Protein backbone atom coordinates (compact mmCIF):
# COMPACT_ATOMS: atom_id res chain seq x y z
CA UNK A 1 0.00 0.00 0.00
CA UNK A 2 2.81 2.45 0.79
CA UNK A 3 4.15 2.24 -2.75
CA UNK A 4 0.69 2.74 -4.23
CA UNK A 5 -0.02 5.63 -1.85
CA UNK A 6 3.27 7.26 -2.83
CA UNK A 7 2.40 7.07 -6.53
CA UNK A 8 -1.08 8.42 -5.80
CA UNK A 9 0.48 11.37 -3.98
CA UNK A 10 2.93 11.98 -6.83
CA UNK A 11 0.09 11.88 -9.35
CA UNK A 12 -1.99 14.35 -7.36
CA UNK A 13 1.01 16.66 -7.01
CA UNK A 14 1.64 16.59 -10.77
CA UNK A 15 -2.02 17.37 -11.48
CA UNK A 16 -1.98 20.28 -9.03
CA UNK A 17 1.21 21.72 -10.51
CA UNK A 18 -0.08 21.33 -14.06
CA UNK A 19 -3.33 23.13 -13.27
CA UNK A 20 -1.45 25.93 -11.48
CA UNK A 21 0.90 26.38 -14.45
CA UNK A 22 -2.05 26.49 -16.85
CA UNK A 23 -3.49 29.42 -14.87
CA UNK A 24 -0.32 31.51 -15.24
CA UNK A 25 -0.20 34.28 -17.81
CA UNK A 26 3.11 33.96 -19.69
CA UNK A 27 3.09 37.29 -21.50
CA UNK A 28 5.08 40.49 -21.06
CA UNK A 29 3.66 42.72 -18.34
CA UNK A 30 4.27 46.45 -18.59
CA UNK A 31 5.42 48.40 -15.55
CA UNK A 32 1.96 49.95 -15.17
CA UNK A 33 0.33 46.51 -15.01
CA UNK A 34 2.83 45.30 -12.46
CA UNK A 35 2.36 48.42 -10.34
CA UNK A 36 -1.44 48.01 -10.46
CA UNK A 37 -1.15 44.36 -9.40
CA UNK A 38 1.22 45.18 -6.53
CA UNK A 39 -1.04 48.00 -5.33
CA UNK A 40 -3.94 45.52 -5.31
CA UNK A 41 -1.95 43.02 -3.26
CA UNK A 42 -0.98 45.79 -0.86
CA UNK A 43 -4.60 46.97 -0.56
CA UNK A 44 -5.69 43.41 0.24
CA UNK A 45 -2.87 42.78 2.74
CA UNK A 46 -1.58 46.11 4.11
CA UNK A 47 -0.26 44.56 7.32
CA UNK A 48 1.91 42.11 5.34
CA UNK A 49 3.17 44.29 2.50
CA UNK A 50 4.96 47.59 1.88
CA UNK A 51 5.44 49.37 -1.43
CA UNK A 52 8.62 51.32 -2.14
CA UNK A 53 9.68 53.18 -5.26
CA UNK A 54 13.23 52.47 -6.36
CA UNK A 55 13.22 55.22 -8.97
CA UNK A 56 12.01 56.00 -12.44
CA UNK A 57 13.35 55.00 -15.82
CA UNK A 58 15.06 57.56 -17.99
CA UNK A 59 12.57 59.04 -20.49
CA UNK A 60 15.07 58.25 -23.25
CA UNK A 61 14.37 54.51 -22.66
CA UNK A 62 10.65 54.78 -23.34
CA UNK A 63 9.46 53.40 -26.63
CA UNK A 64 12.23 50.82 -26.94
PDB file of C-alpha atoms in Angstrom:
ATOM      1  CA  UNK A   1       0.000   0.000   0.000  1.00  0.00           C
ATOM      2  CA  UNK A   2       2.806   2.454   0.794  1.00  0.00           C
ATOM      3  CA  UNK A   3       4.153   2.242  -2.746  1.00  0.00           C
ATOM      4  CA  UNK A   4       0.691   2.741  -4.234  1.00  0.00           C
ATOM      5  CA  UNK A   5      -0.019   5.626  -1.851  1.00  0.00           C
ATOM      6  CA  UNK A   6       3.267   7.258  -2.833  1.00  0.00           C
ATOM      7  CA  UNK A   7       2.401   7.074  -6.534  1.00  0.00           C
ATOM      8  CA  UNK A   8      -1.080   8.423  -5.802  1.00  0.00           C
ATOM      9  CA  UNK A   9       0.481  11.372  -3.983  1.00  0.00           C
ATOM     10  CA  UNK A  10       2.933  11.980  -6.833  1.00  0.00           C
ATOM     11  CA  UNK A  11       0.086  11.878  -9.353  1.00  0.00           C
ATOM     12  CA  UNK A  12      -1.987  14.346  -7.359  1.00  0.00           C
ATOM     13  CA  UNK A  13       1.015  16.657  -7.009  1.00  0.00           C
ATOM     14  CA  UNK A  14       1.637  16.589 -10.770  1.00  0.00           C
ATOM     15  CA  UNK A  15      -2.023  17.371 -11.480  1.00  0.00           C
ATOM     16  CA  UNK A  16      -1.977  20.280  -9.030  1.00  0.00           C
ATOM     17  CA  UNK A  17       1.215  21.723 -10.512  1.00  0.00           C
ATOM     18  CA  UNK A  18      -0.077  21.334 -14.062  1.00  0.00           C
ATOM     19  CA  UNK A  19      -3.328  23.134 -13.268  1.00  0.00           C
ATOM     20  CA  UNK A  20      -1.447  25.931 -11.478  1.00  0.00           C
ATOM     21  CA  UNK A  21       0.900  26.380 -14.449  1.00  0.00           C
ATOM     22  CA  UNK A  22      -2.048  26.495 -16.846  1.00  0.00           C
ATOM     23  CA  UNK A  23      -3.488  29.422 -14.874  1.00  0.00           C
ATOM     24  CA  UNK A  24      -0.318  31.512 -15.236  1.00  0.00           C
ATOM     25  CA  UNK A  25      -0.199  34.281 -17.814  1.00  0.00           C
ATOM     26  CA  UNK A  26       3.109  33.963 -19.693  1.00  0.00           C
ATOM     27  CA  UNK A  27       3.086  37.294 -21.502  1.00  0.00           C
ATOM     28  CA  UNK A  28       5.078  40.487 -21.061  1.00  0.00           C
ATOM     29  CA  UNK A  29       3.663  42.717 -18.341  1.00  0.00           C
ATOM     30  CA  UNK A  30       4.272  46.451 -18.591  1.00  0.00           C
ATOM     31  CA  UNK A  31       5.418  48.403 -15.550  1.00  0.00           C
ATOM     32  CA  UNK A  32       1.962  49.951 -15.167  1.00  0.00           C
ATOM     33  CA  UNK A  33       0.327  46.510 -15.014  1.00  0.00           C
ATOM     34  CA  UNK A  34       2.831  45.302 -12.458  1.00  0.00           C
ATOM     35  CA  UNK A  35       2.358  48.419 -10.335  1.00  0.00           C
ATOM     36  CA  UNK A  36      -1.436  48.009 -10.455  1.00  0.00           C
ATOM     37  CA  UNK A  37      -1.148  44.356  -9.403  1.00  0.00           C
ATOM     38  CA  UNK A  38       1.219  45.177  -6.534  1.00  0.00           C
ATOM     39  CA  UNK A  39      -1.040  47.995  -5.334  1.00  0.00           C
ATOM     40  CA  UNK A  40      -3.944  45.518  -5.306  1.00  0.00           C
ATOM     41  CA  UNK A  41      -1.953  43.016  -3.259  1.00  0.00           C
ATOM     42  CA  UNK A  42      -0.983  45.791  -0.856  1.00  0.00           C
ATOM     43  CA  UNK A  43      -4.605  46.970  -0.559  1.00  0.00           C
ATOM     44  CA  UNK A  44      -5.693  43.413   0.241  1.00  0.00           C
ATOM     45  CA  UNK A  45      -2.869  42.785   2.736  1.00  0.00           C
ATOM     46  CA  UNK A  46      -1.585  46.111   4.113  1.00  0.00           C
ATOM     47  CA  UNK A  47      -0.256  44.558   7.319  1.00  0.00           C
ATOM     48  CA  UNK A  48       1.908  42.114   5.344  1.00  0.00           C
ATOM     49  CA  UNK A  49       3.172  44.289   2.496  1.00  0.00           C
ATOM     50  CA  UNK A  50       4.955  47.585   1.876  1.00  0.00           C
ATOM     51  CA  UNK A  51       5.442  49.372  -1.426  1.00  0.00           C
ATOM     52  CA  UNK A  52       8.616  51.318  -2.136  1.00  0.00           C
ATOM     53  CA  UNK A  53       9.679  53.178  -5.263  1.00  0.00           C
ATOM     54  CA  UNK A  54      13.231  52.474  -6.355  1.00  0.00           C
ATOM     55  CA  UNK A  55      13.225  55.219  -8.968  1.00  0.00           C
ATOM     56  CA  UNK A  56      12.014  55.995 -12.440  1.00  0.00           C
ATOM     57  CA  UNK A  57      13.353  55.003 -15.822  1.00  0.00           C
ATOM     58  CA  UNK A  58      15.061  57.558 -17.986  1.00  0.00           C
ATOM     59  CA  UNK A  59      12.568  59.041 -20.494  1.00  0.00           C
ATOM     60  CA  UNK A  60      15.067  58.246 -23.254  1.00  0.00           C
ATOM     61  CA  UNK A  61      14.373  54.514 -22.660  1.00  0.00           C
ATOM     62  CA  UNK A  62      10.647  54.777 -23.336  1.00  0.00           C
ATOM     63  CA  UNK A  63       9.464  53.398 -26.635  1.00  0.00           C
ATOM     64  CA  UNK A  64      12.226  50.822 -26.941  1.00  0.00           C
TER      65      UNK A  64
END
